[in-house]
Coordinates of C-alpha atoms and ligand atoms in Angstrom, one line a residue:
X1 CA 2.6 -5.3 1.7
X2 CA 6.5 -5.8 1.3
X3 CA 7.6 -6.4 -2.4
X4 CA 9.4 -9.8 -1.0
X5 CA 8.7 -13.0 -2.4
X6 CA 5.3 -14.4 -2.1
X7 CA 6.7 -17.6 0.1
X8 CA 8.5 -15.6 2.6
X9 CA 5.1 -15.0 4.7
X10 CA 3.3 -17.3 2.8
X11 CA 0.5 -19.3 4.6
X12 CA -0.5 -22.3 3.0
X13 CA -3.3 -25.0 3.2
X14 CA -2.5 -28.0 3.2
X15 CA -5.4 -30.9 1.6
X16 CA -5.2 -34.4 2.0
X17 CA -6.7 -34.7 -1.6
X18 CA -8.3 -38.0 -0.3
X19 CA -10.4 -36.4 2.6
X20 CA -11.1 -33.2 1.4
X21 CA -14.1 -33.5 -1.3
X22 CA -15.5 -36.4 -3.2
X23 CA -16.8 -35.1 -6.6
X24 CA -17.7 -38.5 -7.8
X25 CA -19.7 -40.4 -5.2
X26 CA -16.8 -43.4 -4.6
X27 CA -15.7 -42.2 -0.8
X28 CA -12.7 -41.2 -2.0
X29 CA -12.2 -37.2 -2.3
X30 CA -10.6 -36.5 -5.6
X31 CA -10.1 -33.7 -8.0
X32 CA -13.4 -33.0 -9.3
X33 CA -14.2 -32.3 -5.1
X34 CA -11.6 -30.3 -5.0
X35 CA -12.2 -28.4 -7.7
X36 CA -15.6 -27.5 -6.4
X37 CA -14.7 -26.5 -2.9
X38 CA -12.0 -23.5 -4.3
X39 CA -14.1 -20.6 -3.5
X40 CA -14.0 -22.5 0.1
X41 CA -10.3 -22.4 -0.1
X42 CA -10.3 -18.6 -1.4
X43 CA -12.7 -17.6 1.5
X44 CA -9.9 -18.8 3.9
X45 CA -7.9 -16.5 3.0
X46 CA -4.3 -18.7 2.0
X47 CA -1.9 -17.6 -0.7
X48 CA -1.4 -21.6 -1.1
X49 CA -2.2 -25.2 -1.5
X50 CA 0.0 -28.1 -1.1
X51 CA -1.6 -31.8 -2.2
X52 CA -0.4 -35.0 -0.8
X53 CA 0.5 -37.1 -3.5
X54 CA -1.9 -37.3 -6.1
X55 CA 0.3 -39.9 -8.4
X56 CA -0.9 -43.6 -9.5
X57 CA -0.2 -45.6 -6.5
X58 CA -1.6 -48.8 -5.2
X59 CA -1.9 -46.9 -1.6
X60 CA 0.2 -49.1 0.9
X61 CA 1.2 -45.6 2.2
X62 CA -1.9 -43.6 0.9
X63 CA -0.1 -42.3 -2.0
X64 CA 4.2 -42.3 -0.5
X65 CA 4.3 -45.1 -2.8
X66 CA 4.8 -43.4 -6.0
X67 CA 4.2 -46.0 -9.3
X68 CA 4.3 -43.0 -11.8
X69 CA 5.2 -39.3 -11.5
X70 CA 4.1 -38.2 -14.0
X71 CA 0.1 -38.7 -13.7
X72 CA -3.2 -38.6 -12.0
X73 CA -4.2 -41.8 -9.4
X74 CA -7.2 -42.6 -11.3
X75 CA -9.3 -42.3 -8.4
X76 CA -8.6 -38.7 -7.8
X77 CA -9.3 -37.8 -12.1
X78 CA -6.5 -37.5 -14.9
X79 CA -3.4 -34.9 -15.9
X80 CA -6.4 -32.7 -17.3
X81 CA -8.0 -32.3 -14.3
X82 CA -5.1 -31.6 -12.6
X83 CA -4.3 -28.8 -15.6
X84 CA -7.9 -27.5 -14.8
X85 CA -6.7 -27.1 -11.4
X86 CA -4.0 -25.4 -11.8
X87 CA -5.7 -22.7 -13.9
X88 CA -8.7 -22.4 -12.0
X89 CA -6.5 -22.1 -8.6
X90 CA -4.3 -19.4 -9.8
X91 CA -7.8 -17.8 -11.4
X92 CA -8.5 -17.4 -7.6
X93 CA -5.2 -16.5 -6.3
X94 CA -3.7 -19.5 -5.2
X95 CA -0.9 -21.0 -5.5
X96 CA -0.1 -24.6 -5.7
X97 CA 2.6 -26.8 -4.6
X98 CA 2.9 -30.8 -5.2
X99 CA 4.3 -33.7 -2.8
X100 CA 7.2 -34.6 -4.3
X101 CA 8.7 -37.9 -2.9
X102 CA 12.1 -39.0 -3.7
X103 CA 13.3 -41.7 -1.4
X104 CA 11.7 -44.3 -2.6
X105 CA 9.7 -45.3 -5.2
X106 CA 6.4 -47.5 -5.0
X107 CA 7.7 -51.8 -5.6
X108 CA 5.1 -51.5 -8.7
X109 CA 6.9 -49.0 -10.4
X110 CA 8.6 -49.9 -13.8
X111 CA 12.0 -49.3 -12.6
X112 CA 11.8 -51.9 -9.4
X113 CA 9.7 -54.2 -11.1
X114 CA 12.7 -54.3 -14.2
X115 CA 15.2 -54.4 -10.9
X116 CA 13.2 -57.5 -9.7
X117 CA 13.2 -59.0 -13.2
X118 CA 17.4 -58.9 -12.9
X119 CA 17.7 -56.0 -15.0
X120 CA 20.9 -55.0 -14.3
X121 CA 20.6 -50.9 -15.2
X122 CA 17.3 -51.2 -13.0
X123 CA 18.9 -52.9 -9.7
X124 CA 21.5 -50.1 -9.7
X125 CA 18.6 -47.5 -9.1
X126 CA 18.1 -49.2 -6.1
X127 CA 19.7 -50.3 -3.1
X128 CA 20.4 -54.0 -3.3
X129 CA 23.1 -55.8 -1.2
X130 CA 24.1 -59.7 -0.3
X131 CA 23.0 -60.2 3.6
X132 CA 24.7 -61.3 6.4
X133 CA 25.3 -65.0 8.0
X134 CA 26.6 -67.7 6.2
X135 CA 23.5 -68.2 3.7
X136 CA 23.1 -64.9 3.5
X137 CA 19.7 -64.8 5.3
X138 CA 20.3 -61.9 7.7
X139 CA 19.6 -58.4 7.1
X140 CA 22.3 -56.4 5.9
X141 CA 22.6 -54.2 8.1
X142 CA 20.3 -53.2 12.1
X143 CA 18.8 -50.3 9.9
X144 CA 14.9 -50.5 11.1
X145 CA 12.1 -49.4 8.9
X146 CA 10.4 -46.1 10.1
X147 CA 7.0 -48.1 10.3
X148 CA 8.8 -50.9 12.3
X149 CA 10.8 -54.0 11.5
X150 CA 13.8 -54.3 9.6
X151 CA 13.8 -52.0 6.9
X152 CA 15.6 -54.6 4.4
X153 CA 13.3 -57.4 2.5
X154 CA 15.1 -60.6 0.9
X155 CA 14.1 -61.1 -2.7
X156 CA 14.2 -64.6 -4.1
X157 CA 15.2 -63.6 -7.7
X158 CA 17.6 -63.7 -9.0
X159 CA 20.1 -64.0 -5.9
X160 CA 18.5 -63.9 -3.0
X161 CA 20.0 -60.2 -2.2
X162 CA 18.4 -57.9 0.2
X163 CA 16.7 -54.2 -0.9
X164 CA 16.5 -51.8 1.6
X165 CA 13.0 -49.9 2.7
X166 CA 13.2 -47.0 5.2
X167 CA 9.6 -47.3 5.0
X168 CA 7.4 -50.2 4.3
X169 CA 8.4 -52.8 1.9
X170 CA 6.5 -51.6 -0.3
X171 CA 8.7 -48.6 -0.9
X172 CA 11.7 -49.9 -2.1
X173 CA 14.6 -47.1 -1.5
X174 CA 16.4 -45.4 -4.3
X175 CA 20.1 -45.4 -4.9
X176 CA 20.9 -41.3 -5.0
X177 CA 24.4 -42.0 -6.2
X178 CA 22.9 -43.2 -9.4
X179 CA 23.0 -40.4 -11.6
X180 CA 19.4 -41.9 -13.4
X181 CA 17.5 -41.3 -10.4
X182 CA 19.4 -38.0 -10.2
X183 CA 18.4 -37.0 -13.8
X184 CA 15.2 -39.0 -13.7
X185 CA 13.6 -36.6 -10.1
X186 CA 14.7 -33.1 -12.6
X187 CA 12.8 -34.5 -15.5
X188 CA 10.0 -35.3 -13.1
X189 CA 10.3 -31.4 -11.5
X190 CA 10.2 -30.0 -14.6
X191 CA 7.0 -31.6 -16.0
X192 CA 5.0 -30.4 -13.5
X193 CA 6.9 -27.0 -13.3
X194 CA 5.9 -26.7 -17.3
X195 CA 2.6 -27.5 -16.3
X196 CA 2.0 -24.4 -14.2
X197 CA 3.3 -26.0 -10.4
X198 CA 4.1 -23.7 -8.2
X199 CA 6.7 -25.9 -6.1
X200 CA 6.7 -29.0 -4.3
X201 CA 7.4 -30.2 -1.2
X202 CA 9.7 -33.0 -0.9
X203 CA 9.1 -36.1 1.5
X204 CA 12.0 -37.1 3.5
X205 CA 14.0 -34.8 2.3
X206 CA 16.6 -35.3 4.5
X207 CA 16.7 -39.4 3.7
X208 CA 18.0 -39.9 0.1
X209 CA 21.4 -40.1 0.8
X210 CA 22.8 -42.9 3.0
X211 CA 26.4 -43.2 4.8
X212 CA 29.1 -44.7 2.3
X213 CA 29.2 -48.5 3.3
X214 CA 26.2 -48.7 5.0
X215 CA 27.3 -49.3 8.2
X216 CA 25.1 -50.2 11.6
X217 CA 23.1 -47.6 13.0
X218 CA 24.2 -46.9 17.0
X219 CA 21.7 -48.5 19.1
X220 CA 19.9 -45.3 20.5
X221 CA 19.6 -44.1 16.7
X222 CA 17.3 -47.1 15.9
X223 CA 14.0 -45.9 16.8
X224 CA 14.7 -41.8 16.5
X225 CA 15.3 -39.3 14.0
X226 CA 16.4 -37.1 16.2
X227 CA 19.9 -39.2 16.9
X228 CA 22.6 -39.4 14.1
X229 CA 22.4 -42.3 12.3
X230 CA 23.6 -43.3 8.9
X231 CA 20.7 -43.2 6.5
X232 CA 19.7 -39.6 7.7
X233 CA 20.8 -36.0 7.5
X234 CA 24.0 -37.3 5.3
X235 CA 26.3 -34.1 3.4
X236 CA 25.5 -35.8 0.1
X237 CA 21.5 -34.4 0.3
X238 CA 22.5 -30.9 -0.2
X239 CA 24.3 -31.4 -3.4
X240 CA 20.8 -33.1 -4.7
X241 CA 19.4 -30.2 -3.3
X242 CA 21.4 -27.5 -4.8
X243 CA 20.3 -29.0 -8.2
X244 CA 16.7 -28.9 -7.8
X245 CA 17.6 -25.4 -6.6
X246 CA 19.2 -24.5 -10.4
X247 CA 15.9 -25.7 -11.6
X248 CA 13.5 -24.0 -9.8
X249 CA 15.5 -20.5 -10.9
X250 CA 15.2 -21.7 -14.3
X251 CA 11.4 -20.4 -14.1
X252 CA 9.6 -17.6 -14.5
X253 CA 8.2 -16.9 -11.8
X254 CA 10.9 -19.3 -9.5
X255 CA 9.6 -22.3 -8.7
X256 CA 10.0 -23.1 -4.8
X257 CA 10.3 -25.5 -2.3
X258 CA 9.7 -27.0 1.6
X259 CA 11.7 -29.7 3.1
X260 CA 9.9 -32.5 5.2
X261 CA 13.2 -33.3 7.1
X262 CA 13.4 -34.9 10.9
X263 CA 16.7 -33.6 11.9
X264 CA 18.1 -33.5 15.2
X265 CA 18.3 -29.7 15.8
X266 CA 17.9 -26.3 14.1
X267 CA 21.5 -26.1 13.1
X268 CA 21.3 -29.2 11.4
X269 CA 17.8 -27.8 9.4
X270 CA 19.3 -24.5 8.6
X271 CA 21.7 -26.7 6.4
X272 CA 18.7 -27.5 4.2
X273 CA 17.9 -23.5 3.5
X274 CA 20.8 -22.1 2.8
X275 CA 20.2 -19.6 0.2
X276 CA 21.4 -22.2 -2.8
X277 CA 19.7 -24.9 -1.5
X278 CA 15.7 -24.8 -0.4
X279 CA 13.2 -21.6 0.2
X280 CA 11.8 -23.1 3.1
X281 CA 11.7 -26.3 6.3
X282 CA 9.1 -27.2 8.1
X283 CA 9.8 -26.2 11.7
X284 CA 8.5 -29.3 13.5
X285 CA 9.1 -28.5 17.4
X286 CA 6.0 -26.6 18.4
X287 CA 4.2 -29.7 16.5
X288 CA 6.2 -31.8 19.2
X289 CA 6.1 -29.5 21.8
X290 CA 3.3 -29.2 24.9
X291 CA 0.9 -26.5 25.3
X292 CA 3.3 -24.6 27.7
X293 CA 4.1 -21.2 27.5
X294 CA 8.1 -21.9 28.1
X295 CA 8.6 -24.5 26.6
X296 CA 6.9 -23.2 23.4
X297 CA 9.0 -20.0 23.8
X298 CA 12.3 -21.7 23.9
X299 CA 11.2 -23.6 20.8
X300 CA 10.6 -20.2 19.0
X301 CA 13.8 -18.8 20.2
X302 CA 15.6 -21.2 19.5
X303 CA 14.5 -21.8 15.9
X304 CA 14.7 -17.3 15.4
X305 CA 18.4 -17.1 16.6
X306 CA 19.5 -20.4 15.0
X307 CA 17.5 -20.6 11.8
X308 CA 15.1 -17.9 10.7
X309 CA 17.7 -15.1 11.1
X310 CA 17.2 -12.4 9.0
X311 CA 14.8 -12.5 6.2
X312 CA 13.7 -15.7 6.1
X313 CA 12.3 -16.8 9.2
X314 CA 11.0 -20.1 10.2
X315 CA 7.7 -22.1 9.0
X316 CA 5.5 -23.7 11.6
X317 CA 3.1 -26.0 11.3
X318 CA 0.8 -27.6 14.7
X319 CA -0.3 -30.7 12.6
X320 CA -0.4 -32.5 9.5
X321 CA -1.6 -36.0 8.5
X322 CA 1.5 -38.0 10.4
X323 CA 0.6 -36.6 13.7
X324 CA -1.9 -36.3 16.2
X325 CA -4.1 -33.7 15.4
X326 CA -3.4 -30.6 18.4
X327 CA -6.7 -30.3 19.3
X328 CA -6.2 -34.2 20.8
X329 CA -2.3 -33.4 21.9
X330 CA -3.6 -30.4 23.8
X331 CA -6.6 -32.2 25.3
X332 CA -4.1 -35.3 26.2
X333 CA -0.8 -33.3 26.9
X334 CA -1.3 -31.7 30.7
X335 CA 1.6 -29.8 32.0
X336 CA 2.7 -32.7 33.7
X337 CA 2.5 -35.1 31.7
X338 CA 4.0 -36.4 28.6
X339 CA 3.4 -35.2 25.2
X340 CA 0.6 -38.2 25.0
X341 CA 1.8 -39.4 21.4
X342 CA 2.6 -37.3 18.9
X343 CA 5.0 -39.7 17.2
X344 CA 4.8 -42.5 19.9
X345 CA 1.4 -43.1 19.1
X346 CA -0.6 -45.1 21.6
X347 CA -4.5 -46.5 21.3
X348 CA -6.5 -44.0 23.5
X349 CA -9.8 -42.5 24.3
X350 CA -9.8 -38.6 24.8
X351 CA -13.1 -37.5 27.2
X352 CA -15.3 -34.9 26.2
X353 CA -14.0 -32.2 28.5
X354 CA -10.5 -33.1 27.7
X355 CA -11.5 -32.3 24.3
X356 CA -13.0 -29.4 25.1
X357 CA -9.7 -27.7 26.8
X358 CA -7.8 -29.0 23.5
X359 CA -9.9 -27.2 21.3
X360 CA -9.5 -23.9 23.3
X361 CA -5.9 -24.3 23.5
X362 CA -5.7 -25.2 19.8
X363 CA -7.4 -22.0 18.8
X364 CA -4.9 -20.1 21.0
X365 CA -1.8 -21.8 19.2
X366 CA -3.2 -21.0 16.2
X367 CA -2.9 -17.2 17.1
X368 CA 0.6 -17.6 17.8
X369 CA 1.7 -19.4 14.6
X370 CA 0.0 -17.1 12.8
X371 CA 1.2 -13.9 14.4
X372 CA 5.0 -15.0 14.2
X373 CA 7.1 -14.0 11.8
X374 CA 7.4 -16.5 9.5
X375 CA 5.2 -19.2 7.0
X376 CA 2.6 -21.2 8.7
X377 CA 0.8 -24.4 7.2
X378 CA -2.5 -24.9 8.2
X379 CA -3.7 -28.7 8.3
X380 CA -7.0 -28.7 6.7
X381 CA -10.0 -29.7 8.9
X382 CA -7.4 -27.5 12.2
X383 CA -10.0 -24.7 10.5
X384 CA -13.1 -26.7 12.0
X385 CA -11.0 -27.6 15.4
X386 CA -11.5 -31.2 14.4
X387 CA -9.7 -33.9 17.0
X388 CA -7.9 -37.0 16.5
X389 CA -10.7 -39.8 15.2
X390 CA -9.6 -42.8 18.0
X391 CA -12.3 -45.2 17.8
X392 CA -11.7 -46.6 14.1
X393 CA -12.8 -50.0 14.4
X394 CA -9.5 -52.2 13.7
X395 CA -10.3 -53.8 10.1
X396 CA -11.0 -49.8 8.9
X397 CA -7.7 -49.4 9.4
X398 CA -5.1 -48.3 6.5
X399 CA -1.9 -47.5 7.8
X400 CA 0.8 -49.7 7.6
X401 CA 2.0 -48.7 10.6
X402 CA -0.8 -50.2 12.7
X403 CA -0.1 -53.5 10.8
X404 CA 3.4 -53.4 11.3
X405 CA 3.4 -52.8 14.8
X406 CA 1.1 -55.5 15.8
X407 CA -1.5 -53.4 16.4
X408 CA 0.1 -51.2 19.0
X409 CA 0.2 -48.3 17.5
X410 CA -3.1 -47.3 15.9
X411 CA -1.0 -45.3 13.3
X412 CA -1.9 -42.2 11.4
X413 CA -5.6 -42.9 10.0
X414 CA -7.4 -40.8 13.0
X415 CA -6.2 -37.5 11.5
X416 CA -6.7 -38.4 7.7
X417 CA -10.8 -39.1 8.1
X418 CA -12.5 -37.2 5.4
X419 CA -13.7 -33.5 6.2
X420 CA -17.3 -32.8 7.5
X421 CA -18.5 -30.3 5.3
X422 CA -22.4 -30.6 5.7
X423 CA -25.7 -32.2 7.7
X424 CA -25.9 -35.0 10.8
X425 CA -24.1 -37.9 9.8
X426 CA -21.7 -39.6 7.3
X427 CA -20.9 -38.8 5.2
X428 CA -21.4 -34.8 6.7
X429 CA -21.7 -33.7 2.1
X430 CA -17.8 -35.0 1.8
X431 CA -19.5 -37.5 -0.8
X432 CA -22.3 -36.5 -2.9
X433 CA -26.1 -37.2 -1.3
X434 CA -26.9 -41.2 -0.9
X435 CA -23.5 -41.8 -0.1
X436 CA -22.9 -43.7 3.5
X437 CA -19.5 -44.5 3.7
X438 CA -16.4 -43.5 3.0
X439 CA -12.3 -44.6 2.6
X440 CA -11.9 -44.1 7.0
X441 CA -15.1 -44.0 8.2
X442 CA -16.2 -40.9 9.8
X443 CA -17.3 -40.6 13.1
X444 CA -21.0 -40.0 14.8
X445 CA -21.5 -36.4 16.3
X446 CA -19.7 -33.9 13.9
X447 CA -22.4 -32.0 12.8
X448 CA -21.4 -29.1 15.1
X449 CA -17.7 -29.4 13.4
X450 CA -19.1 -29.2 9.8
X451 CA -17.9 -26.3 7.2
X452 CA -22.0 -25.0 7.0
X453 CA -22.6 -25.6 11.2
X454 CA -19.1 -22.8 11.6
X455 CA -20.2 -20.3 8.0
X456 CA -20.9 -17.1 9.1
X457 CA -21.2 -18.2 12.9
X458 CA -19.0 -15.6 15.2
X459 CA -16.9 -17.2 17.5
X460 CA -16.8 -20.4 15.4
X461 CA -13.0 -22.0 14.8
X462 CA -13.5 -21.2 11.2
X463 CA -14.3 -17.7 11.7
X464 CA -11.9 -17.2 14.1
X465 CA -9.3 -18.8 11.7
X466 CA -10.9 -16.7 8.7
X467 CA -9.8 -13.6 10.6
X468 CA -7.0 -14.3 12.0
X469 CA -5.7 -14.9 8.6
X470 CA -7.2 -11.5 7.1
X471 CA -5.6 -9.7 10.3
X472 CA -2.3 -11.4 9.8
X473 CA -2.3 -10.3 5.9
X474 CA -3.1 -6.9 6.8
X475 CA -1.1 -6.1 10.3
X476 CA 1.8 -8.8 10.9
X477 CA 2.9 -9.6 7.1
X478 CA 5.8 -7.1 6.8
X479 CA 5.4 -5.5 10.6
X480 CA 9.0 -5.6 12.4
X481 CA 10.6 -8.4 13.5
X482 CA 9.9 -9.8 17.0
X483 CA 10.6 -8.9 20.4
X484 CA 9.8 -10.7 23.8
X485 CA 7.6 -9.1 26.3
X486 CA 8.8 -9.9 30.5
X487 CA 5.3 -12.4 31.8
X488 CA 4.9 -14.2 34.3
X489 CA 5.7 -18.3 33.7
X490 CA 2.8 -19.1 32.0
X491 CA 2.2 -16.7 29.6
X492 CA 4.6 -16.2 26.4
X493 CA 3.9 -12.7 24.9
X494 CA 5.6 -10.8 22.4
X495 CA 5.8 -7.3 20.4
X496 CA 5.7 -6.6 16.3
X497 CA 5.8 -3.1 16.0
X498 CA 2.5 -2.1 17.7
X499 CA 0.8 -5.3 17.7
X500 CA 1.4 -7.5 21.0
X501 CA 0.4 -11.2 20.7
X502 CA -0.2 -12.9 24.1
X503 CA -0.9 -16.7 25.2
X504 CA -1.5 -18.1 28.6
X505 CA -1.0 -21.7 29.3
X506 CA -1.6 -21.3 32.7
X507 CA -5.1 -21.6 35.0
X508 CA -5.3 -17.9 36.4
X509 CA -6.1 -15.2 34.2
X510 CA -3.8 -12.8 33.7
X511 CA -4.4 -8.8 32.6
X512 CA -3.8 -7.7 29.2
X513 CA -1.9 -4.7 28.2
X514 CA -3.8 -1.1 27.3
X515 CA -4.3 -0.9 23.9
X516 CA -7.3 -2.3 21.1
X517 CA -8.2 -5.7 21.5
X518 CA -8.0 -7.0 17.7
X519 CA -8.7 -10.9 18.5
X520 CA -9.5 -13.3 21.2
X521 CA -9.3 -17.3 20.6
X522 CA -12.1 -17.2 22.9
X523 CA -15.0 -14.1 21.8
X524 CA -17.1 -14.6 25.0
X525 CA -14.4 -12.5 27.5
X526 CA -13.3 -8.5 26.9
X527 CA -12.6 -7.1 30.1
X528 CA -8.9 -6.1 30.1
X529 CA -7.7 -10.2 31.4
X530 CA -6.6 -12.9 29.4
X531 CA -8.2 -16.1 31.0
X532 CA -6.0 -19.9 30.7
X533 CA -5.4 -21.0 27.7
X534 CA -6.5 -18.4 25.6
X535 CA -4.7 -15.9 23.1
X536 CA -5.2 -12.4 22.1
X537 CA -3.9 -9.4 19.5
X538 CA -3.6 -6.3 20.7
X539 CA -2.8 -3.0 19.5
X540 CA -1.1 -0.7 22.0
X541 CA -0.6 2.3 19.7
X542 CA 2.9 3.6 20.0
X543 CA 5.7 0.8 20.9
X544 CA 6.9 1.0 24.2
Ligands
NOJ1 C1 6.5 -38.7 5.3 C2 5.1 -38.6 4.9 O1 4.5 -37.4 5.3 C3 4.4 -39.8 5.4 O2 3.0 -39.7 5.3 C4 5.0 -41.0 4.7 O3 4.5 -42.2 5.2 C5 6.5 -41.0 4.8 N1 7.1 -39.8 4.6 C6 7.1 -42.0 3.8 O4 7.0 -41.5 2.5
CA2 CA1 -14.2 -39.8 -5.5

C-alpha cells in the first residue's frame, strides 16, 4: 500500500439511510438499521460511507430540504445515535462522510420562516427580489427550477417579492454573498467535524453562487447544466470553497471533501480540485455515457489528461439515487439508441431479457471503475445488480419531480426503493418481521436479488463485487498509472503494471491476452476469449 492519503484510492459506499435498514419496524430505514447491517458494510470491503442527508427535514426532497443541521430527522434516531455510529464505524474501519447541502435551505427552517415573517437580517440570507410587469407579478427573471417550472415563488408578505428556488419551492435558495450564511455553513462543518466526521460531500456544489444582477439565462441554458448559464459554475464558488478547505486542514486527521457539481466539461471541474480548494469531484460522464467501448474510452481519456493528472486522478461513480440505476441504462441504452433517460427520465417498462443483458453489462462496468486509477462510489443495492423499480403505482410516488412535471417524468423514486436483504416478498428483512410495507413500495420477485439469496453464492453480483474490491486493494491500489492497449472497436482495454483490464461492448467474442485470469464479470466462461459484454483482469506477468 502507498503511504498516500486514504481518499486518493478511496472506494466508498454510498447508503440512502432511508432504504438501507429499518431498525424500528416504521418502513423507513434509519440508524438503528444501519447500525446493525456494519459488519455487512465491513464484509464489502469499502474504506467509506457517505449518508444522504440525515438532518430534520419535512422530506419534499427526501431530506435536500435541510430544517436543522445540526441534528438527527427523528425518524432515522437522534445526535447519539449518530455519535454511536461514528465510533462503531471507525471501530470497523470505516470512514464516514455526511451530505452537506448548502444551496438552499428547507422553507421550514428558522432563518426562512424569520425571512417570511419580514425580518429584515433573515430576508438578506436569502434571495428575494421585486418581479417583473407592472404589478410586479412576473418572475424575476426566465431562471427554471431544476425539478421544472419557474424556479422563483411570489410571497404575499410583506411585499409581494419573489424568492428564488433552483429546486423546488420548498427549498428556498441562499444568498452566498451574505457573510451569515458564509459563517453559519463553517459553524455547521465544524460540529460534525468535532463529532468525529470524516468529510462531507456537498450538494450542488457548483450552485451557491449566482451571476451579479441576476440576469436571464440564454435560451439553450434553460433546461441543461451542461450550458453556461448564470446561476451555475460562477468564479465566486471557489472562494466559498477555499474556506471550507482552511477548515478541513484545521483537523487532525484532515477532514475531506467531494463536489456534486454538473459542469459543462472537465476543465471547468478541475476548477473545483485544485489543490486549495476540494480533495475530490464526482466524475459524472461514464454515469451519462452508453455501454460502448469508445465512447466510454474517450470519456476516461478525457477526464485523465484534463483532470486526474498526476496524483489525484478522477472519481467515478455508474449511479446514485438521481439516476437511473445502470443495470436499467444498460438494459435500455442499445448501441444505437439513445441513452434511454438517465436525466431525461421517461415512464418505461424494461423486459426481462433486456434486463438480463443490463445486468451483465453492469457487472462488466463495475470492473472497469474499479480497476481505474482513481476513487469509485459504489451505489448501494449496484452490489445486488438491482434495476431501476418502474412500475410504482402513481400515488406511491415521492419525488417532486414527478409532480412537477405533470407526471411525465416518473422522477427519481425507482432507484431509492428500500434494499432486499432477506426472504420472498416485501418487505425482503429491510423492516423487522410482520412488516408489509414500506416508504416506496418494493417490488414482487426480488428474492433472487436479496443480500442472503447472493452470501457466499460464487458467481453472485455480490461476490463478484466482494472480490473485485479485495483484488483492487491488493493489486490496482498503488500499481502504475494507466496505459491503453490497441483493440478492436468494441473492446476498451488497458495496462497497470502487470495487470490488463479488458471490456467488450461488442456481440463477438474476442481472445484474451496470455497471462492469469484474476476475474471475469461472468464466472461460467475460461477458455482464453472474452465473450460480449463481459470484463476480465488479467495478469500477464512481465509488462510488455
Ligand atoms: C442533488 C441531490 O443529489 C438531489 O437528490 C437533490 O434533489 C438536489 N441536489 C437538490 O438538493
Ligand atoms: Ca425505521
Amino acid at each position: 500500500m502507498s503511504n498516500q492519503p486514504w481518499w486518493r484510492s478511496a472506494v466508498v459506499y454510498q447508503c440512502y439511510l432511508r432504504s438501507f435498514a429499518d431498525g424500528n419496524g416504521d418502513g423507513i430505514g434509519d440508524l438503528a438499521g444501519l447500525r446493525a447491517r456494519i459488519p455487512y458494510l465491513a464484509s464489502l470491503g469499502i474504506d467509506a460511507l457517505w449518508i444522504n442527508p440525515w438532518y430534520p427535514s419535512p422530506q419534499h426532497d427526501a431530506g435536500y430540504d435541510v430544517a436543522d443541521f445540526r441534528a438527527i430527522e427523528p425518524a432515522y434516531g437522534d445526535l447519539a445515535d449518530a455519535d454511536a455510529l461514528i465510533e462503531e464505524l471507525h471501530g470497523a474501519g470505516i470512514r464516514l462522510l455526511l451530505d452537506i447541502v448548502p444551496n438552499h435551505l428547507s422553507w421550514e427552517h428558522t432563518w426562512f420562516k424569520q425571512a417570511l415573517a419580514g425580518d429584515e437580517a433573515a430576508r438578506a440570507r436569502f434571495i428575494f427580489r421585486p418581479g417583473r410587469g407592472e404589478h410586479g407579478d412576473l418572475p424575476p427573471n426566465n431562471w427554471q427550477s431544476a425539478f421544472g417550472g419557474s424556479a422563483w415563488t411570489r410571497t404575499s408578505e410583506p411585499d409581494g417579492e419573489w424568492y428564488l428556488h433552483m429546486f423546488a419551492p420548498q427549498q428556498p435558495d441562499l444568498c452566498w454573498e451574505n457573510p451569515e450564511v458564509i459563517a453559519e455553513f463553517e459553524s455547521v462543518l465544524r460540529f460534525w467535524f468535532d463529532r468525529g466526521v470524516d468529510g462531507f460531500r456537498i450538494d450542488v456544489a457548483h450552485g451557491l453562487v449566482k451571476a451579479p444582477g441576476l440576469p436571464d439565462a440564454p435560451p439553450g441554458a434553460l433546461d441543461s447544466t451542461l450550458e453556461p448559464h448564470p446561476a451555475w459554475d460562477q468564479e465566486g464558488v471557489h472562494d466559498i470553497f477555499r474556506g471550507w478547505r482552511r477548515v478541513a486542514d484545521e483537523y487532525d486527521p484532515p477532514r475531506i471533501f467531494v463536489a456534486e457539481a454538473w459542469v459543462p466539461d472537465n476543465e471547468r471541474l478541475a476548477r473545483f480540485v485544485r489543490p486549495d480548494e476540494l480533495h475530490t469531484a464526482f466524475q459524472f460522464d461514464l454515469l451519462t455515457a452508453p455501454f460502448r467501448a469508445p465512447v466510454m474510452r474517450t470519456v476516461i481519456d478525457d477526464a485523465r489528461q484534463v483532470l486526474g493528472q498526476a496524483d489525484n486522478p478522477s472519481t467515478w461513480v455508474l449511479s446514485n439515487h438521481d439516476v437511473v440505476r445502470h443495470v436499467t441504462r444498460y438494459a435500455r441504452s442499445q448501441p444505437e439508441q439513445s441513452l434511454g433517460g438517465v436525466l431525461d427520465r421517461e415512464r418505461w417498462l424494461t423486459d426481462e431479457a433486456d434486463l438480463e443483458l443490463g445486468l451483465r453489462r453492469a457487472r462488466a462496468a463495475a470492473l472497469v471503475t474499479m480497476a481505474l486509477p482513481g476513487k469509485v462510489y459504489i451505489y448501494q443495492g449496484d452490489e445486488l445488480g438491482l434495476p431501476e423499480v418502474e412500475d410504482i403505482a402513481d400515488h406511491r410516488r415521492l419525488d417532486p419531480i414527478f409532480e412537477r412535471s405533470g407526471g411525465a417524468d416518473p422522477g427519481r423514486d425507482g432507484c431509492r426503493v428500500p434494499l432486499p436483504w432477506h426472504g420472498d416478498q416485501p418487505t425482503y428483512g429491510f423492516s423487522p418481521d410482520g412488516v408489509h410495507d414500506t416508504w416506496l413500495p418494493q417490488p414482487q420477485g426480488w428474492a433472487p436479488l436479496t443480500v442472503s439469496a447472493q452470501d457466499g453464492v460464487e458467481g453472485s453480483t455480490l461476490e463478484l463485487y466482494r472480490r473485485a474490491l479485495r483484488l483492487r486493494r491488493e493489486r490496482f491500489v498503488g500499481a502504475p498509472d494507466l496505459v491503453w492497449i490497441d483493440a478492436p472497436d468494441d473492446v476498451l482495454a488497458f495496462r497497470r503494471g502487470s495487470l490488463e483490464c479488458w471490456l467488450n461492448t461488442g456481440a463477438e467474442p474476442v481472445e484474451l491476452p496470455p497471462g492469469t485470469v484474476l476475474l471475469r464479470s461472468d464466472p461460467t466462461t475460461d477458455d482464453g476469449l472474452l465473450p460480449g459484454n463481459t470484463a476480465a483482469w488479467i495478469d500477464v506477468g512481465e509488462p510488455a
